[in-house]
Amino acid sequence: MLRAPALLLVFLALVTQVSSNMEDDRMSITRATGSSAVIPCDLPTQSIQYIHWYKFQEGTVPRRLLYYDVSSSKVVLEPGISPGKYHGYEGTDRMYKFVISNLQESDSGAYRCAVWENAGWKKIFGKATELIVAPPDRDLDTDMSPKPTMFLPSITEIKRDNTGTYLCLLENFFPHVIKVYWREKGGNRVLPSQEGNTLKTADTYMKFSWLTVSGKSMGKEHMCIVKHEKNKRDRNQEILFPSVNEGIDSTVEDLSLLGSKNNFVTTTKPPNDGLKDKKKQVPVGNSTKACLKDENNTLQLQLMNTSAYYTYLLLLVKSTVYFVIITSCMFRTGLWGNQKSS
């Protein structure tokens, strides 16, 4: 039977996508049914006469909803749109805003502003704002921020490949819009990393992201940065990982405490939420040791549950494929028999 870490990596290989920059830096807004949403335009609007607002939905062509005449402060709706649903105005911060009233679930989608540039021959679109209109039974007051679990590099990988892979598992968050990236502690450069697709589990979501370091970087601490609408105090989560070299000594000591041959160590200590207060930072190397002493059974149960979940998922997919193949063969056999008899 595959160990939980190995099974996780097998599953991740099926849903991997490269994430090396922050181009898809869209934001999300979650609102209740019947409420209103205000979406700002992030484009420079100096010397602009008209601002256009578009709605993007998967499977449909983009639709312009209205344009705003800056000189006259007038909103012009597209044909077929009921008055009172959409509105535009200039805010006190000199940013132009788009308002959607009496929200329904069908209003969910991505919204973008656009302006004409360079004498009116090129239209420039702003960043997408994903609007999620929650159903009436969704409690938006509960904590729906991403809950991190940290996986440290394995001794086998370090010794064999002279590299170390950090893995950050994020669970139980809503909505689905999330951005995860990595950088060295104290650095500003976004590092090339990999991530899995955002997966739905029950009524929340989960996501993996991992970073492989080598060479001189193995002596540096790294941070997994998580951007999500529901983060506390609207700050990015900054999850601190120890250096790979430091992790080797910690892992060896932790393994002796576990009394097993597993070479994968986890901790579920909360991140520092981007705060600079050193008292609230999470030194992963030290917290791992305490976590393994006090919560050994809990961590082992978590790994077993994770392993069982993905084993069930893979078996379900496999059985579905077999069913389709067998049904297709039976259909073709029956059709061939009918042709021969006729």
GROMACS .gro file of C-alpha atoms in nm:
model
  342
    1MET     CA    1   0.000   0.000   0.000
    2LEU     CA    2   0.130   0.347  -0.086
    3ARG     CA    3   0.216   0.573   0.202
    4ALA     CA    4   0.011   0.892   0.225
    5PRO     CA    5   0.289   1.123   0.094
    6ALA     CA    6   0.360   0.897  -0.202
    7LEU     CA    7  -0.010   0.875  -0.287
    8LEU     CA    8  -0.041   1.251  -0.268
    9LEU     CA    9   0.244   1.295  -0.515
   10VAL     CA   10   0.092   1.038  -0.752
   11PHE     CA   11  -0.236   1.226  -0.747
   12LEU     CA   12  -0.064   1.562  -0.785
   13ALA     CA   13   0.108   1.438  -1.100
   14LEU     CA   14  -0.236   1.403  -1.259
   15VAL     CA   15  -0.344   1.761  -1.190
   16THR     CA   16  -0.018   1.955  -1.211
   17GLN     CA   17   0.010   2.297  -1.366
   18VAL     CA   18   0.314   2.524  -1.365
   19SER     CA   19   0.284   2.845  -1.165
   20SER     CA   20   0.582   3.078  -1.212
   21ASN     CA   21   0.427   3.425  -1.197
   22MET     CA   22   0.128   3.624  -1.075
   23GLU     CA   23  -0.033   3.724  -1.404
   24ASP     CA   24  -0.367   3.572  -1.303
   25ASP     CA   25  -0.395   3.800  -1.002
   26ARG     CA   26  -0.771   3.834  -1.010
   27MET     CA   27  -0.972   3.911  -0.699
   28SER     CA   28  -1.304   3.774  -0.580
   29ILE     CA   29  -1.609   3.919  -0.408
   30THR     CA   30  -1.860   3.695  -0.231
   31ARG     CA   31  -2.206   3.830  -0.159
   32ALA     CA   32  -2.537   3.692  -0.037
   33THR     CA   33  -2.844   3.658  -0.259
   34GLY     CA   34  -3.045   3.981  -0.269
   35SER     CA   35  -2.755   4.206  -0.168
   36SER     CA   36  -2.541   4.440  -0.383
   37ALA     CA   37  -2.181   4.434  -0.504
   38VAL     CA   38  -1.948   4.722  -0.593
   39ILE     CA   39  -1.663   4.645  -0.837
   40PRO     CA   40  -1.386   4.904  -0.896
   41CYS     CA   41  -1.214   4.969  -1.228
   42ASP     CA   42  -0.839   4.923  -1.189
   43LEU     CA   43  -0.744   5.093  -1.518
   44PRO     CA   44  -0.603   5.447  -1.540
   45THR     CA   45  -0.894   5.660  -1.655
   46GLN     CA   46  -0.732   6.002  -1.704
   47SER     CA   47  -0.840   6.163  -2.032
   48ILE     CA   48  -1.088   5.879  -2.092
   49GLN     CA   49  -1.438   5.961  -2.216
   50TYR     CA   50  -1.607   5.623  -2.180
   51ILE     CA   51  -1.565   5.326  -1.944
   52HIS     CA   52  -1.718   4.996  -2.054
   53TRP     CA   53  -1.820   4.707  -1.828
   54TYR     CA   54  -1.828   4.346  -1.945
   55LYS     CA   55  -1.947   4.019  -1.795
   56PHE     CA   56  -1.757   3.696  -1.866
   57GLN     CA   57  -1.914   3.356  -1.800
   58GLU     CA   58  -1.775   3.016  -1.889
   59GLY     CA   59  -1.929   2.879  -2.206
   60THR     CA   60  -2.065   3.214  -2.326
   61VAL     CA   61  -1.923   3.507  -2.520
   62PRO     CA   62  -1.832   3.820  -2.322
   63ARG     CA   63  -2.125   4.061  -2.295
   64ARG     CA   64  -2.107   4.437  -2.257
   65LEU     CA   65  -2.355   4.551  -1.995
   66LEU     CA   66  -2.316   4.928  -2.009
   67TYR     CA   67  -2.079   5.214  -2.068
   68TYR     CA   68  -2.026   5.516  -1.848
   69ASP     CA   69  -1.992   5.862  -2.001
   70VAL     CA   70  -1.730   6.033  -1.785
   71SER     CA   71  -1.800   6.388  -1.909
   72SER     CA   72  -2.176   6.376  -1.837
   73SER     CA   73  -2.174   6.111  -1.556
   74LYS     CA   74  -2.435   5.924  -1.756
   75VAL     CA   75  -2.487   5.546  -1.767
   76VAL     CA   76  -2.597   5.393  -2.098
   77LEU     CA   77  -2.732   5.036  -2.067
   78GLU     CA   78  -2.715   4.779  -2.342
   79PRO     CA   79  -3.049   4.683  -2.506
   80GLY     CA   80  -3.247   4.423  -2.312
   81ILE     CA   81  -3.104   4.515  -1.970
   82SER     CA   82  -3.358   4.629  -1.712
   83PRO     CA   83  -3.299   4.972  -1.553
   84GLY     CA   84  -3.194   4.960  -1.188
   85LYS     CA   85  -2.992   4.637  -1.214
   86TYR     CA   86  -2.657   4.798  -1.302
   87HIS     CA   87  -2.514   5.138  -1.229
   88GLY     CA   88  -2.181   5.322  -1.258
   89TYR     CA   89  -2.033   5.621  -1.079
   90GLU     CA   90  -1.709   5.791  -0.979
   91GLY     CA   91  -1.611   5.725  -0.618
   92THR     CA   92  -1.455   5.965  -0.370
   93ASP     CA   93  -1.121   5.788  -0.429
   94ARG     CA   94  -1.146   5.899  -0.796
   95MET     CA   95  -1.189   5.537  -0.904
   96TYR     CA   96  -1.487   5.446  -1.119
   97LYS     CA   97  -1.719   5.186  -0.973
   98PHE     CA   98  -1.966   4.936  -1.115
   99VAL     CA   99  -2.268   4.838  -0.901
  100ILE     CA  100  -2.488   4.530  -0.930
  101SER     CA  101  -2.811   4.534  -0.727
  102ASN     CA  102  -3.048   4.259  -0.610
  103LEU     CA  103  -2.795   3.985  -0.669
  104GLN     CA  104  -2.905   3.643  -0.788
  105GLU     CA  105  -2.694   3.330  -0.836
  106SER     CA  106  -2.710   3.388  -1.212
  107ASP     CA  107  -2.509   3.710  -1.157
  108SER     CA  108  -2.204   3.503  -1.064
  109GLY     CA  109  -1.920   3.548  -1.311
  110ALA     CA  110  -1.614   3.757  -1.392
  111TYR     CA  111  -1.651   4.132  -1.450
  112ARG     CA  112  -1.402   4.362  -1.620
  113CYS     CA  113  -1.388   4.726  -1.713
  114ALA     CA  114  -1.241   4.837  -2.046
  115VAL     CA  115  -1.129   5.165  -2.205
  116TRP     CA  116  -1.024   5.270  -2.552
  117GLU     CA  117  -0.662   5.372  -2.583
  118ASN     CA  118  -0.433   5.521  -2.849
  119ALA     CA  119  -0.683   5.737  -3.033
  120GLY     CA  120  -0.959   5.480  -3.005
  121TRP     CA  121  -0.813   5.185  -3.194
  122LYS     CA  122  -0.716   4.958  -2.904
  123LYS     CA  123  -0.940   4.845  -2.617
  124ILE     CA  124  -0.766   4.770  -2.287
  125PHE     CA  125  -0.929   4.541  -2.028
  126GLY     CA  126  -0.871   4.559  -1.655
  127LYS     CA  127  -0.818   4.265  -1.421
  128ALA     CA  128  -1.110   4.032  -1.368
  129THR     CA  129  -1.315   4.049  -1.051
  130GLU     CA  130  -1.486   3.718  -0.981
  131LEU     CA  131  -1.830   3.769  -0.828
  132ILE     CA  132  -1.968   3.472  -0.633
  133VAL     CA  133  -2.332   3.498  -0.528
  134ALA     CA  134  -2.377   3.248  -0.247
  135PRO     CA  135  -2.700   3.049  -0.214
  136PRO     CA  136  -2.934   3.140   0.075
  137ASP     CA  137  -2.824   2.842   0.286
  138ARG     CA  138  -2.456   2.943   0.282
  139ASP     CA  139  -2.339   3.106   0.607
  140LEU     CA  140  -2.092   3.374   0.500
  141ASP     CA  141  -2.000   3.460   0.862
  142THR     CA  142  -1.812   3.135   0.924
  143ASP     CA  143  -1.435   3.107   0.884
  144MET     CA  144  -1.379   3.010   0.519
  145SER     CA  145  -1.011   3.102   0.489
  146PRO     CA  146  -0.761   2.841   0.358
  147LYS     CA  147  -0.640   2.604   0.631
  148PRO     CA  148  -0.275   2.509   0.566
  149THR     CA  149  -0.093   2.184   0.628
  150MET     CA  150   0.284   2.188   0.566
  151PHE     CA  151   0.486   1.894   0.433
  152LEU     CA  152   0.864   1.912   0.472
  153PRO     CA  153   1.120   1.757   0.230
  154SER     CA  154   1.197   1.387   0.260
  155ILE     CA  155   1.541   1.261   0.360
  156THR     CA  156   1.539   1.023   0.062
  157GLU     CA  157   1.493   1.307  -0.187
  158ILE     CA  158   1.761   1.521  -0.020
  159LYS     CA  159   2.022   1.246  -0.019
  160ARG     CA  160   1.942   1.105  -0.363
  161ASP     CA  161   1.876   1.421  -0.567
  162ASN     CA  162   2.036   1.693  -0.353
  163THR     CA  163   1.703   1.881  -0.367
  164GLY     CA  164   1.420   1.944  -0.125
  165THR     CA  165   1.048   1.977  -0.202
  166TYR     CA  166   0.813   2.178   0.017
  167LEU     CA  167   0.443   2.100  -0.017
  168CYS     CA  168   0.165   2.327   0.103
  169LEU     CA  169  -0.186   2.179   0.130
  170LEU     CA  170  -0.473   2.429   0.161
  171GLU     CA  171  -0.817   2.303   0.261
  172ASN     CA  172  -1.170   2.407   0.360
  173PHE     CA  173  -1.179   2.745   0.188
  174PHE     CA  174  -1.457   2.926   0.001
  175PRO     CA  175  -1.485   3.072  -0.259
  176HIS     CA  176  -1.268   2.888  -0.510
  177VAL     CA  177  -1.062   3.190  -0.624
  178ILE     CA  178  -0.717   3.158  -0.469
  179LYS     CA  179  -0.359   3.255  -0.555
  180VAL     CA  180  -0.058   3.066  -0.418
  181TYR     CA  181   0.304   3.154  -0.484
  182TRP     CA  182   0.646   3.110  -0.322
  183ARG     CA  183   0.943   3.328  -0.241
  184GLU     CA  184   1.251   3.320  -0.021
  185LYS     CA  185   1.210   3.471   0.323
  186GLY     CA  186   1.294   3.840   0.292
  187GLY     CA  187   1.296   3.823  -0.088
  188ASN     CA  188   1.060   3.979  -0.340
  189ARG     CA  189   1.109   3.752  -0.641
  190VAL     CA  190   0.832   3.502  -0.711
  191LEU     CA  191   0.987   3.157  -0.752
  192PRO     CA  192   0.888   2.901  -1.018
  193SER     CA  193   0.664   2.643  -0.851
  194GLN     CA  194   0.397   2.389  -0.930
  195GLU     CA  195   0.038   2.350  -0.817
  196GLY     CA  196  -0.263   2.129  -0.859
  197ASN     CA  197  -0.602   2.238  -0.981
  198THR     CA  198  -0.845   2.378  -0.726
  199LEU     CA  199  -1.066   2.084  -0.626
  200LYS     CA  200  -1.412   2.092  -0.476
  201THR     CA  201  -1.470   1.884  -0.162
  202ALA     CA  202  -1.829   1.888  -0.036
  203ASP     CA  203  -1.912   2.260  -0.014
  204THR     CA  204  -1.554   2.392   0.017
  205TYR     CA  205  -1.233   2.371  -0.187
  206MET     CA  206  -0.876   2.245  -0.157
  207LYS     CA  207  -0.549   2.308  -0.340
  208PHE     CA  208  -0.186   2.186  -0.342
  209SER     CA  209   0.123   2.388  -0.422
  210TRP     CA  210   0.483   2.277  -0.398
  211LEU     CA  211   0.831   2.418  -0.447
  212THR     CA  212   1.155   2.229  -0.519
  213VAL     CA  213   1.480   2.396  -0.416
  214SER     CA  214   1.843   2.300  -0.474
  215GLY     CA  215   2.197   2.432  -0.441
  216LYS     CA  216   2.246   2.738  -0.223
  217SER     CA  217   1.870   2.779  -0.184
  218MET     CA  218   1.866   2.470   0.041
  219GLY     CA  219   2.018   2.681   0.316
  220LYS     CA  220   1.745   2.947   0.300
  221GLU     CA  221   1.399   2.966   0.453
  222HIS     CA  222   1.105   2.989   0.213
  223MET     CA  223   0.750   3.116   0.237
  224CYS     CA  224   0.427   2.996   0.080
  225ILE     CA  225   0.211   3.303   0.017
  226VAL     CA  226  -0.165   3.254   0.002
  227LYS     CA  227  -0.394   3.525  -0.132
  228HIS     CA  228  -0.764   3.469  -0.063
  229GLU     CA  229  -1.069   3.686  -0.006
  230LYS     CA  230  -1.144   3.532   0.336
  231ASN     CA  231  -0.797   3.570   0.489
  232LYS     CA  232  -0.812   3.733   0.829
  233ARG     CA  233  -0.768   4.111   0.827
  234ASP     CA  234  -0.749   4.095   0.446
  235ARG     CA  235  -0.379   4.005   0.467
  236ASN     CA  236  -0.200   3.739   0.267
  237GLN     CA  237  -0.111   3.428   0.464
  238GLU     CA  238   0.267   3.385   0.485
  239ILE     CA  239   0.351   3.025   0.575
  240LEU     CA  240   0.715   2.991   0.681
  241PHE     CA  241   0.912   2.677   0.590
  242PRO     CA  242   1.257   2.608   0.744
  243SER     CA  243   1.561   2.567   0.526
  244VAL     CA  244   1.612   2.220   0.381
  245ASN     CA  245   1.942   2.186   0.567
  246GLU     CA  246   1.772   2.272   0.895
  247GLY     CA  247   1.490   2.034   0.813
  248ILE     CA  248   1.730   1.741   0.778
  249ASP     CA  249   1.840   1.758   1.141
  250SER     CA  250   1.485   1.823   1.263
  251THR     CA  251   1.343   1.538   1.058
  252VAL     CA  252   1.602   1.287   1.183
  253GLU     CA  253   1.527   1.382   1.543
  254ASP     CA  254   1.152   1.372   1.481
  255LEU     CA  255   1.172   1.028   1.324
  256SER     CA  256   1.332   0.889   1.637
  257LEU     CA  257   1.036   1.027   1.833
  258LEU     CA  258   0.790   0.865   1.594
  259GLY     CA  259   0.966   0.530   1.613
  260SER     CA  260   0.889   0.461   1.247
  261LYS     CA  261   1.060   0.467   0.906
  262ASN     CA  262   0.839   0.737   0.754
  263ASN     CA  263   1.041   1.023   0.606
  264PHE     CA  264   0.760   1.276   0.563
  265VAL     CA  265   0.689   1.529   0.837
  266THR     CA  266   0.385   1.753   0.866
  267THR     CA  267   0.266   2.034   1.088
  268THR     CA  268  -0.064   2.218   1.100
  269LYS     CA  269   0.045   2.527   1.293
  270PRO     CA  270  -0.136   2.840   1.172
  271PRO     CA  271   0.050   3.092   0.951
  272ASN     CA  272   0.154   3.434   1.074
  273ASP     CA  273  -0.102   3.607   0.844
  274GLY     CA  274   0.164   3.846   0.717
  275LEU     CA  275   0.214   4.012   1.057
  276LYS     CA  276   0.558   4.138   1.147
  277ASP     CA  277   0.517   4.060   1.518
  278LYS     CA  278   0.785   3.798   1.582
  279LYS     CA  279   0.587   3.657   1.873
  280LYS     CA  280   0.315   3.548   1.631
  281GLN     CA  281   0.544   3.395   1.367
  282VAL     CA  282   0.554   3.020   1.333
  283PRO     CA  283   0.908   2.871   1.337
  284VAL     CA  284   0.823   2.550   1.153
  285GLY     CA  285   1.137   2.361   1.248
  286ASN     CA  286   1.073   2.393   1.623
  287SER     CA  287   0.695   2.362   1.605
  288THR     CA  288   0.727   2.037   1.412
  289LYS     CA  289   0.898   1.874   1.705
  290ALA     CA  290   0.632   1.983   1.952
  291CYS     CA  291   0.357   1.887   1.712
  292LEU     CA  292   0.495   1.536   1.671
  293LYS     CA  293   0.527   1.490   2.046
  294ASP     CA  294   0.178   1.605   2.135
  295GLU     CA  295  -0.025   1.525   1.824
  296ASN     CA  296   0.134   1.214   1.676
  297ASN     CA  297  -0.192   1.019   1.663
  298THR     CA  298  -0.381   1.312   1.509
  299LEU     CA  299  -0.126   1.357   1.229
  300GLN     CA  300  -0.114   0.987   1.150
  301LEU     CA  301  -0.495   0.978   1.134
  302GLN     CA  302  -0.493   1.282   0.904
  303LEU     CA  303  -0.249   1.114   0.665
  304MET     CA  304  -0.455   0.794   0.668
  305ASN     CA  305  -0.774   0.988   0.590
  306THR     CA  306  -0.603   1.178   0.308
  307SER     CA  307  -0.466   0.855   0.165
  308ALA     CA  308  -0.805   0.685   0.184
  309TYR     CA  309  -0.977   0.981   0.017
  310TYR     CA  310  -0.753   0.981  -0.287
  311THR     CA  311  -0.749   0.603  -0.309
  312TYR     CA  312  -1.128   0.609  -0.324
  313LEU     CA  313  -1.120   0.889  -0.582
  314LEU     CA  314  -0.879   0.705  -0.809
  315LEU     CA  315  -1.074   0.379  -0.780
  316LEU     CA  316  -1.395   0.563  -0.863
  317VAL     CA  317  -1.242   0.711  -1.178
  318LYS     CA  318  -1.100   0.373  -1.273
  319SER     CA  319  -1.434   0.194  -1.230
  320THR     CA  320  -1.610   0.462  -1.435
  321VAL     CA  321  -1.366   0.415  -1.722
  322TYR     CA  322  -1.413   0.035  -1.710
  323PHE     CA  323  -1.791   0.077  -1.715
  324VAL     CA  324  -1.775   0.299  -2.023
  325ILE     CA  325  -1.545   0.052  -2.204
  326ILE     CA  326  -1.760  -0.251  -2.123
  327THR     CA  327  -2.082  -0.072  -2.218
  328SER     CA  328  -1.928   0.036  -2.548
  329CYS     CA  329  -1.811  -0.319  -2.625
  330MET     CA  330  -2.153  -0.467  -2.546
  331PHE     CA  331  -2.324  -0.207  -2.764
  332ARG     CA  332  -2.092  -0.276  -3.056
  333THR     CA  333  -2.129  -0.654  -3.014
  334GLY     CA  334  -2.507  -0.626  -3.018
  335LEU     CA  335  -2.502  -0.398  -3.319
  336TRP     CA  336  -2.270  -0.635  -3.507
  337GLY     CA  337  -2.496  -0.929  -3.425
  338ASN     CA  338  -2.801  -0.746  -3.557
  339GLN     CA  339  -2.619  -0.664  -3.880
  340LYS     CA  340  -2.521  -1.028  -3.932
  341SER     CA  341  -2.874  -1.153  -3.868
  342SER     CA  342  -3.020  -0.904  -4.112
   0.00000   0.00000   0.00000
